[in-house]
């Protein structure tokens, strides 16, 4: 029985690059997938695009591609990624430039259509209960979680690198499986199983021992040299999760169970654009060192509605922290909080909280005061940060180590949109080699 | 005895919803988790309203999945909490005395 090998090269925008290079060089992979978009990332990327029309995609795209492309080209490993963020076309153009510079012969495709900002106005948002257009100038972005369609089309046209924006995370992995095995788009069982593979891999090291170690109880060998996961997937959608020999970390029933339920609500109904996956009967069997066999997922027809994430400006966050240590530290920290409440009593703050981190210990020897506020305007938020800093000279004795934060809050609301209103396209273009 | 002696778990977040898995190390301890970790008890331990907590059971994996709605003070994008994702909630739950 033939299997395909699919690896996870990143589980978030800031993920480590070395383990992906290792997978590209030694993994014998058919596909390497980089998942780099969190809920808010695309709204931040859209803001970057507004400031610079050539920007709006993942700033680490070029670094990641440069690191893995030579090995991927050699091994025939194709890449799928959502690093296109708010601007997949610009990301694809940059990728083509990198490919040409490296002297490689690879086709790059952009998948577009997830951006629905032009038709979001009338949609009622779950969180506000109001149409999106009521946000006015605060509205930044609206992106539908698209399924496998555009990615599969790009792969069918021979793309070696497929760059999309917002897609459902598991779809980045499901698409190569649909393409390779020719799964029917109403084969709910296989689509459910492929979704499970994607769900298990999409957070990279979270299934190979990252976000897992608890010393003395759940020890992870070689955590500093943690390897990223790969799956060997069979035509029926069952799979073995593993990692490369010689890497740190561990793939066990325990790591797989934790990741299986990560960000899952009802395991029997994991809502995806192409399928409602059923993980409730999944079985995990340790069949060898760092090898776990995964089976038992199912699926049923999807709702026909796509989740849409709407990004909007929601005021400013001002925050500051300061430490008090040694004799009477808790009392000095509490006094600091009282002073801040008093000094900021008249400020136009929408919501605030003050904490003394460490004060719950039995006999605290150090506490860290933290004061944070959400404000409608930048100046008020800035004054919150400044008042914490001013505790140096105008607060309790011996406060030290101030840090402050001031940032615009980009909030996310969600709604559902009929899939028919979200046409998706795969845009392919040959690489033009630079003249020698 | 603490829950931490019998089980491990992981927290995930989506919007203002947190989910916490609790997984028995040994199959023979799972019935005890099933009996002790009622949604009401978990809600009380984490200071959440009882009605906000739903429990899903996966016996073949000796695992429970708790879903806590409205647990993240607005979600990671606008929460004022230092740990806006609520990443630490699974460890806080494992601190429960049984």
CSV table of C-alpha atoms in Angstrom, one decimal, chain A residues 46-406:
chain,number,residue,atom,x,y,z
A,46,UNK,CA,-4.1,43.9,6.4
A,47,UNK,CA,-3.0,46.9,8.4
A,48,UNK,CA,0.5,46.4,7.0
A,49,UNK,CA,-0.9,46.2,3.5
A,50,UNK,CA,-2.8,49.5,3.9
A,51,UNK,CA,0.5,51.1,4.9
A,52,UNK,CA,2.4,49.5,2.1
A,53,UNK,CA,0.6,48.0,-0.9
A,54,UNK,CA,3.4,45.5,-1.5
A,55,UNK,CA,3.2,44.2,2.0
A,56,UNK,CA,0.5,42.3,3.8
A,57,UNK,CA,2.0,38.8,3.8
A,58,UNK,CA,4.0,36.9,6.4
A,59,UNK,CA,7.3,38.8,7.0
A,60,UNK,CA,9.1,35.5,7.5
A,61,UNK,CA,8.0,34.1,4.1
A,62,UNK,CA,11.3,34.8,2.4
A,63,UNK,CA,13.4,33.5,5.3
A,64,UNK,CA,11.4,30.2,5.5
A,65,UNK,CA,11.5,29.6,1.8
A,66,UNK,CA,15.2,30.4,1.4
A,67,UNK,CA,15.9,27.9,4.2
A,68,UNK,CA,13.9,25.0,2.8
A,69,UNK,CA,13.6,25.4,-1.0
A,70,UNK,CA,17.0,23.9,-2.0
A,71,UNK,CA,16.2,20.7,-0.2
A,72,UNK,CA,12.6,20.7,-1.2
A,73,UNK,CA,13.5,21.1,-4.9
A,74,UNK,CA,16.0,18.3,-4.7
A,75,UNK,CA,13.6,15.9,-3.0
A,76,UNK,CA,10.5,16.9,-5.1
A,77,UNK,CA,8.7,18.1,-1.9
A,78,UNK,CA,5.9,20.5,-2.6
A,79,UNK,CA,5.0,23.3,-0.2
A,80,UNK,CA,1.6,24.5,1.0
A,81,UNK,CA,1.3,27.5,3.2
A,82,UNK,CA,-1.1,30.2,4.4
A,83,UNK,CA,1.8,32.8,4.7
A,84,UNK,CA,0.0,34.8,2.0
A,85,UNK,CA,-2.0,36.3,4.9
A,86,UNK,CA,-3.8,39.4,3.6
A,87,UNK,CA,-2.0,39.4,0.3
A,88,UNK,CA,-1.3,36.0,-1.3
A,89,UNK,CA,-0.5,37.5,-4.7
A,90,UNK,CA,2.3,39.6,-3.4
A,91,UNK,CA,3.5,36.7,-1.4
A,92,UNK,CA,3.6,34.5,-4.5
A,93,UNK,CA,5.5,37.3,-6.4
A,94,UNK,CA,8.1,37.4,-3.6
A,95,UNK,CA,8.3,33.6,-3.6
A,96,UNK,CA,8.9,33.6,-7.4
A,97,UNK,CA,11.7,36.1,-6.9
A,98,UNK,CA,13.3,33.8,-4.3
A,99,UNK,CA,12.9,30.8,-6.5
A,100,UNK,CA,14.5,32.6,-9.4
A,101,UNK,CA,17.4,33.9,-7.2
A,102,UNK,CA,18.1,30.4,-6.0
A,103,UNK,CA,18.2,29.3,-9.7
A,104,UNK,CA,15.4,26.7,-9.1
A,105,UNK,CA,12.7,25.7,-11.5
A,106,UNK,CA,9.5,25.7,-9.4
A,107,UNK,CA,6.0,26.8,-10.1
A,108,UNK,CA,4.3,29.1,-7.5
A,109,UNK,CA,0.6,29.6,-7.1
A,110,UNK,CA,-1.5,32.0,-5.2
A,111,UNK,CA,-4.9,31.0,-3.9
A,112,UNK,CA,-7.2,34.0,-3.6
A,113,UNK,CA,-10.9,34.5,-2.7
A,114,UNK,CA,-10.9,34.3,1.1
A,115,UNK,CA,-10.9,38.2,1.3
A,116,UNK,CA,-14.7,39.1,1.6
A,117,UNK,CA,-14.3,42.6,2.9
A,118,UNK,CA,-16.2,44.0,-0.1
A,119,UNK,CA,-19.3,42.0,0.8
A,120,UNK,CA,-19.2,41.8,4.6
A,121,UNK,CA,-21.2,45.0,5.3
A,122,UNK,CA,-24.6,43.4,5.7
A,123,UNK,CA,-23.5,40.4,7.7
A,124,UNK,CA,-24.5,40.4,11.4
A,125,UNK,CA,-21.6,39.7,13.7
A,126,UNK,CA,-22.0,37.1,16.4
A,127,UNK,CA,-20.2,39.2,19.1
A,128,UNK,CA,-21.8,42.5,18.5
A,129,UNK,CA,-25.2,41.5,17.1
A,130,UNK,CA,-24.9,44.3,14.6
A,131,UNK,CA,-24.1,44.4,10.9
A,132,UNK,CA,-20.4,44.7,10.1
A,133,UNK,CA,-20.9,48.0,8.4
A,134,UNK,CA,-21.8,49.6,11.8
A,135,UNK,CA,-18.1,49.3,12.6
A,136,UNK,CA,-17.5,52.1,10.0
A,137,UNK,CA,-13.8,53.1,9.7
A,138,UNK,CA,-12.9,50.7,12.5
A,139,UNK,CA,-13.4,47.7,10.2
A,140,UNK,CA,-10.1,46.3,8.9
A,141,UNK,CA,-10.5,42.9,7.4
A,142,UNK,CA,-12.9,40.1,6.7
A,143,UNK,CA,-11.7,36.7,5.6
A,144,UNK,CA,-13.5,33.5,5.1
A,145,UNK,CA,-12.0,30.2,6.2
A,146,UNK,CA,-11.9,28.5,2.8
A,147,UNK,CA,-11.5,24.8,2.2
A,148,UNK,CA,-9.3,22.7,0.0
A,149,UNK,CA,-10.7,23.7,-3.4
A,150,UNK,CA,-8.3,26.4,-4.4
A,151,UNK,CA,-5.2,24.5,-3.1
A,152,UNK,CA,-6.2,21.3,-4.8
A,153,UNK,CA,-6.7,23.2,-8.1
A,154,UNK,CA,-3.2,24.7,-7.8
A,155,UNK,CA,-1.7,21.3,-7.1
A,156,UNK,CA,-3.5,19.8,-10.1
A,157,UNK,CA,-2.0,22.5,-12.3
A,158,UNK,CA,1.4,21.5,-11.1
A,159,UNK,CA,2.2,24.1,-8.5
A,160,UNK,CA,5.2,23.3,-6.4
A,161,UNK,CA,4.5,26.1,-3.9
A,162,UNK,CA,0.9,27.0,-3.0
A,163,UNK,CA,0.4,30.2,-1.1
A,164,UNK,CA,-3.0,31.0,0.3
A,165,UNK,CA,-4.4,33.5,2.9
A,166,UNK,CA,-7.1,32.4,5.3
A,167,UNK,CA,-8.0,28.8,4.9
A,168,UNK,CA,-9.1,26.4,7.6
A,169,UNK,CA,-5.8,25.1,9.2
A,170,UNK,CA,-6.5,21.4,8.6
A,171,UNK,CA,-7.4,22.1,5.0
A,172,UNK,CA,-3.7,23.0,4.3
A,173,UNK,CA,-2.9,19.3,5.0
A,174,UNK,CA,-6.2,17.8,3.7
A,175,UNK,CA,-5.7,19.4,0.3
A,176,UNK,CA,-2.5,17.5,-0.7
A,177,UNK,CA,-4.3,14.3,0.4
A,178,UNK,CA,-7.3,15.0,-1.7
A,179,UNK,CA,-5.1,15.9,-4.6
A,180,UNK,CA,-2.8,12.9,-4.3
A,181,UNK,CA,-5.3,10.2,-3.6
A,182,UNK,CA,-8.1,11.7,-5.7
A,183,UNK,CA,-10.6,11.5,-2.8
A,184,UNK,CA,-14.1,12.4,-3.8
A,185,UNK,CA,-15.4,15.6,-2.1
A,186,UNK,CA,-18.4,13.7,-0.8
A,187,UNK,CA,-16.3,10.9,0.7
A,188,UNK,CA,-17.0,12.2,4.2
A,189,UNK,CA,-15.1,9.4,6.0
A,190,UNK,CA,-11.9,10.1,4.1
A,191,UNK,CA,-12.3,13.8,4.4
A,192,UNK,CA,-12.9,13.4,8.1
A,193,UNK,CA,-9.7,11.3,8.5
A,194,UNK,CA,-7.6,13.7,6.4
A,195,UNK,CA,-8.9,16.5,8.6
A,196,UNK,CA,-7.7,14.6,11.6
A,197,UNK,CA,-4.2,14.3,10.1
A,198,UNK,CA,-4.3,18.0,9.5
A,199,UNK,CA,-5.5,18.9,12.9
A,200,UNK,CA,-2.8,16.7,14.6
A,201,UNK,CA,0.0,18.3,12.5
A,202,UNK,CA,-1.1,21.9,12.3
A,203,UNK,CA,0.6,23.0,15.5
A,204,UNK,CA,3.9,21.5,14.6
A,205,UNK,CA,5.8,20.5,17.7
A,206,UNK,CA,2.7,20.4,19.9
A,207,UNK,CA,2.5,16.7,18.9
A,208,UNK,CA,6.2,15.9,19.2
A,209,UNK,CA,6.6,17.0,22.8
A,210,UNK,CA,6.3,20.7,22.7
A,211,UNK,CA,3.7,22.4,25.0
A,212,UNK,CA,3.8,19.1,26.9
A,213,UNK,CA,6.8,18.7,29.3
A,214,UNK,CA,6.1,18.6,33.0
A,215,UNK,CA,9.4,17.7,34.7
A,216,UNK,CA,9.3,14.5,36.8
A,217,UNK,CA,5.8,13.6,35.5
A,218,UNK,CA,5.8,14.0,31.7
A,219,UNK,CA,9.5,14.2,30.8
A,220,UNK,CA,10.5,14.9,27.2
A,221,UNK,CA,13.9,13.9,26.0
A,222,UNK,CA,16.0,16.4,24.1
A,223,UNK,CA,13.4,19.2,24.2
A,224,UNK,CA,16.0,21.7,23.1
A,225,UNK,CA,16.4,19.9,19.8
A,226,UNK,CA,12.7,19.2,19.3
A,227,UNK,CA,11.8,17.7,15.9
A,228,UNK,CA,8.7,18.6,13.9
A,229,UNK,CA,6.1,16.0,13.0
A,230,UNK,CA,5.3,14.1,9.8
A,231,UNK,CA,2.5,11.8,9.0
A,232,UNK,CA,2.6,8.7,6.8
A,233,UNK,CA,-0.9,8.7,5.3
A,234,UNK,CA,-2.5,5.7,3.6
A,235,UNK,CA,-5.1,5.9,0.8
A,236,UNK,CA,-7.9,5.2,3.3
A,237,UNK,CA,-6.9,8.2,5.4
A,238,UNK,CA,-5.4,6.3,8.3
A,239,UNK,CA,-2.0,7.5,9.3
A,240,UNK,CA,1.1,7.1,11.4
A,241,UNK,CA,2.4,10.2,13.2
A,242,UNK,CA,6.1,10.2,13.7
A,243,UNK,CA,9.2,12.4,13.6
A,244,UNK,CA,12.7,12.1,12.2
A,245,UNK,CA,15.3,9.8,13.9
A,246,UNK,CA,17.9,11.8,15.9
A,247,UNK,CA,15.6,14.7,16.8
A,248,UNK,CA,14.5,15.5,20.3
A,249,UNK,CA,11.0,15.3,21.6
A,250,UNK,CA,8.6,12.4,21.6
A,251,UNK,CA,5.5,11.1,19.8
A,252,UNK,CA,3.4,9.1,22.2
A,253,UNK,CA,-0.2,8.2,22.8
A,254,UNK,CA,-0.2,11.0,25.4
A,255,UNK,CA,1.2,13.7,23.1
A,256,UNK,CA,-1.3,12.7,20.4
A,257,UNK,CA,-4.3,12.7,22.8
A,258,UNK,CA,-3.5,16.2,24.1
A,259,UNK,CA,-3.2,17.5,20.5
A,260,UNK,CA,-6.3,15.6,19.4
A,261,UNK,CA,-8.4,17.6,21.8
A,262,UNK,CA,-6.5,20.9,21.5
A,263,UNK,CA,-8.9,23.7,20.5
A,264,UNK,CA,-11.7,21.1,20.0
A,265,UNK,CA,-15.2,21.7,21.4
A,266,UNK,CA,-17.6,18.8,20.6
A,267,UNK,CA,-15.2,16.1,19.3
A,268,UNK,CA,-18.1,14.6,17.3
A,269,UNK,CA,-18.7,17.8,15.3
A,270,UNK,CA,-15.5,19.5,14.3
A,271,UNK,CA,-16.9,22.1,11.8
A,272,UNK,CA,-14.8,22.5,8.7
A,273,UNK,CA,-15.5,24.1,5.3
A,274,UNK,CA,-15.4,20.7,3.4
A,275,UNK,CA,-16.7,18.3,6.1
A,276,UNK,CA,-17.9,18.0,9.7
A,277,UNK,CA,-15.3,15.8,11.1
A,278,UNK,CA,-16.0,13.3,13.8
A,279,UNK,CA,-13.1,12.6,16.2
A,280,UNK,CA,-15.2,11.0,18.9
A,281,UNK,CA,-14.2,7.5,18.0
A,282,UNK,CA,-10.5,8.1,17.2
A,283,UNK,CA,-8.1,5.5,18.4
A,284,UNK,CA,-4.4,6.0,19.0
A,285,UNK,CA,-1.9,3.1,19.2
A,286,UNK,CA,1.8,3.2,19.9
A,287,UNK,CA,3.2,0.9,17.3
A,288,UNK,CA,6.8,1.7,17.9
A,289,UNK,CA,9.2,4.3,19.4
A,290,UNK,CA,7.9,7.7,18.3
A,291,UNK,CA,5.3,6.1,16.1
A,292,UNK,CA,1.5,6.4,16.8
A,293,UNK,CA,-1.1,4.9,14.5
A,294,UNK,CA,-4.2,7.1,14.1
A,295,UNK,CA,-7.6,5.7,13.0
A,296,UNK,CA,-11.3,5.9,13.6
A,297,UNK,CA,-12.2,9.4,12.5
A,298,UNK,CA,-15.3,9.9,10.4
A,299,UNK,CA,-17.3,12.7,8.9
A,300,UNK,CA,-20.5,14.0,7.5
A,301,UNK,CA,-21.6,16.7,5.0
A,302,UNK,CA,-20.7,20.3,6.0
A,303,UNK,CA,-23.2,23.0,6.6
A,304,UNK,CA,-22.4,25.0,3.4
A,305,UNK,CA,-21.6,28.0,5.5
A,306,UNK,CA,-18.1,29.3,6.0
A,307,UNK,CA,-16.8,31.0,9.1
A,308,UNK,CA,-15.7,34.5,8.5
A,309,UNK,CA,-13.3,36.4,10.8
A,310,UNK,CA,-13.8,40.1,10.9
A,311,UNK,CA,-10.9,42.3,12.3
A,312,UNK,CA,-11.6,45.7,13.7
A,313,UNK,CA,-9.9,48.4,15.7
A,314,UNK,CA,-11.2,48.3,19.3
A,315,UNK,CA,-9.3,50.9,21.2
A,316,UNK,CA,-5.9,50.9,22.8
A,317,UNK,CA,-4.2,48.8,25.5
A,318,UNK,CA,-1.9,50.5,28.0
A,319,UNK,CA,0.0,48.3,30.4
A,320,UNK,CA,2.8,48.4,32.8
A,321,UNK,CA,4.7,46.2,35.3
A,322,UNK,CA,7.0,46.8,38.2
A,323,UNK,CA,8.6,44.5,40.8
A,324,UNK,CA,8.9,44.7,44.6
A,325,UNK,CA,11.1,42.2,46.4
A,326,UNK,CA,12.2,41.3,49.9
A,327,UNK,CA,10.9,42.6,53.2
A,328,UNK,CA,7.3,43.7,53.1
A,329,UNK,CA,7.1,43.3,49.3
A,330,UNK,CA,3.3,42.5,49.2
A,331,UNK,CA,2.4,45.6,51.1
A,332,UNK,CA,4.5,47.8,48.9
A,333,UNK,CA,2.9,46.2,45.8
A,334,UNK,CA,-0.6,46.7,47.2
A,335,UNK,CA,0.2,50.3,47.9
A,336,UNK,CA,1.4,50.7,44.3
A,337,UNK,CA,-2.0,49.4,43.0
A,338,UNK,CA,-3.9,51.8,45.3
A,339,UNK,CA,-1.8,54.7,44.0
A,340,UNK,CA,-2.5,53.8,40.4
A,341,UNK,CA,-6.2,53.5,41.0
A,342,UNK,CA,-6.2,56.9,42.6
A,343,UNK,CA,-4.0,58.6,39.9
A,344,UNK,CA,-6.0,57.1,37.0
A,345,UNK,CA,-9.4,57.5,38.7
A,346,UNK,CA,-10.5,60.3,36.3
A,347,UNK,CA,-9.0,58.7,33.2
A,348,UNK,CA,-11.3,57.6,30.4
A,349,UNK,CA,-10.7,53.9,30.9
A,350,UNK,CA,-13.2,51.4,29.5
A,351,UNK,CA,-11.9,48.4,31.5
A,352,UNK,CA,-9.0,48.0,33.9
A,353,UNK,CA,-7.3,45.3,36.0
A,354,UNK,CA,-4.5,45.4,38.6
A,355,UNK,CA,-2.7,42.2,39.7
A,356,UNK,CA,0.1,41.4,42.1
A,357,UNK,CA,1.7,38.4,40.5
A,358,UNK,CA,3.3,36.1,43.1
A,359,UNK,CA,1.3,37.5,46.0
A,360,UNK,CA,-0.6,34.2,46.4
A,361,UNK,CA,2.5,32.3,47.5
A,362,UNK,CA,2.7,31.4,51.2
A,363,UNK,CA,5.5,33.7,52.1
A,364,UNK,CA,6.2,35.8,48.9
A,365,UNK,CA,9.7,37.1,48.6
A,366,UNK,CA,8.9,38.9,45.4
A,367,UNK,CA,5.8,40.3,43.6
A,368,UNK,CA,5.3,41.8,40.3
A,369,UNK,CA,2.6,44.6,40.0
A,370,UNK,CA,0.8,44.6,36.7
A,371,UNK,CA,-1.7,47.2,35.7
A,372,UNK,CA,-3.6,47.0,32.4
A,373,UNK,CA,-6.4,49.1,30.8
A,374,UNK,CA,-8.4,49.2,27.7
A,375,UNK,CA,-9.1,52.7,26.5
A,376,UNK,CA,-10.9,54.3,23.6
A,377,UNK,CA,-7.9,56.5,22.7
A,378,UNK,CA,-4.2,56.2,22.5
A,379,UNK,CA,-3.3,59.0,24.9
A,380,UNK,CA,-5.3,57.6,27.8
A,381,UNK,CA,-3.7,54.2,27.2
A,382,UNK,CA,-0.3,55.8,27.1
A,383,UNK,CA,-1.0,57.6,30.4
A,384,UNK,CA,-1.7,54.2,32.0
A,385,UNK,CA,1.8,52.9,31.0
A,386,UNK,CA,3.4,56.2,32.1
A,387,UNK,CA,1.8,56.1,35.5
A,388,UNK,CA,3.2,52.7,36.1
A,389,UNK,CA,6.7,53.9,35.1
A,390,UNK,CA,6.3,56.9,37.3
A,391,UNK,CA,6.1,54.5,40.3
A,392,UNK,CA,9.9,54.5,40.1
A,393,UNK,CA,10.2,57.9,41.7
A,394,UNK,CA,6.7,58.6,42.9
A,395,UNK,CA,5.6,55.2,44.3
A,396,UNK,CA,6.5,52.8,47.1
A,397,UNK,CA,10.1,52.1,48.1
A,398,UNK,CA,12.4,50.1,45.9
A,399,UNK,CA,10.3,49.3,42.9
A,400,UNK,CA,12.3,48.0,40.0
A,401,UNK,CA,12.3,46.5,36.5
A,402,UNK,CA,9.5,48.5,34.9
A,403,UNK,CA,8.3,47.3,31.5
A,404,UNK,CA,5.4,49.0,29.6
A,405,UNK,CA,3.2,48.2,26.6
A,406,UNK,CA,1.2,50.4,24.4
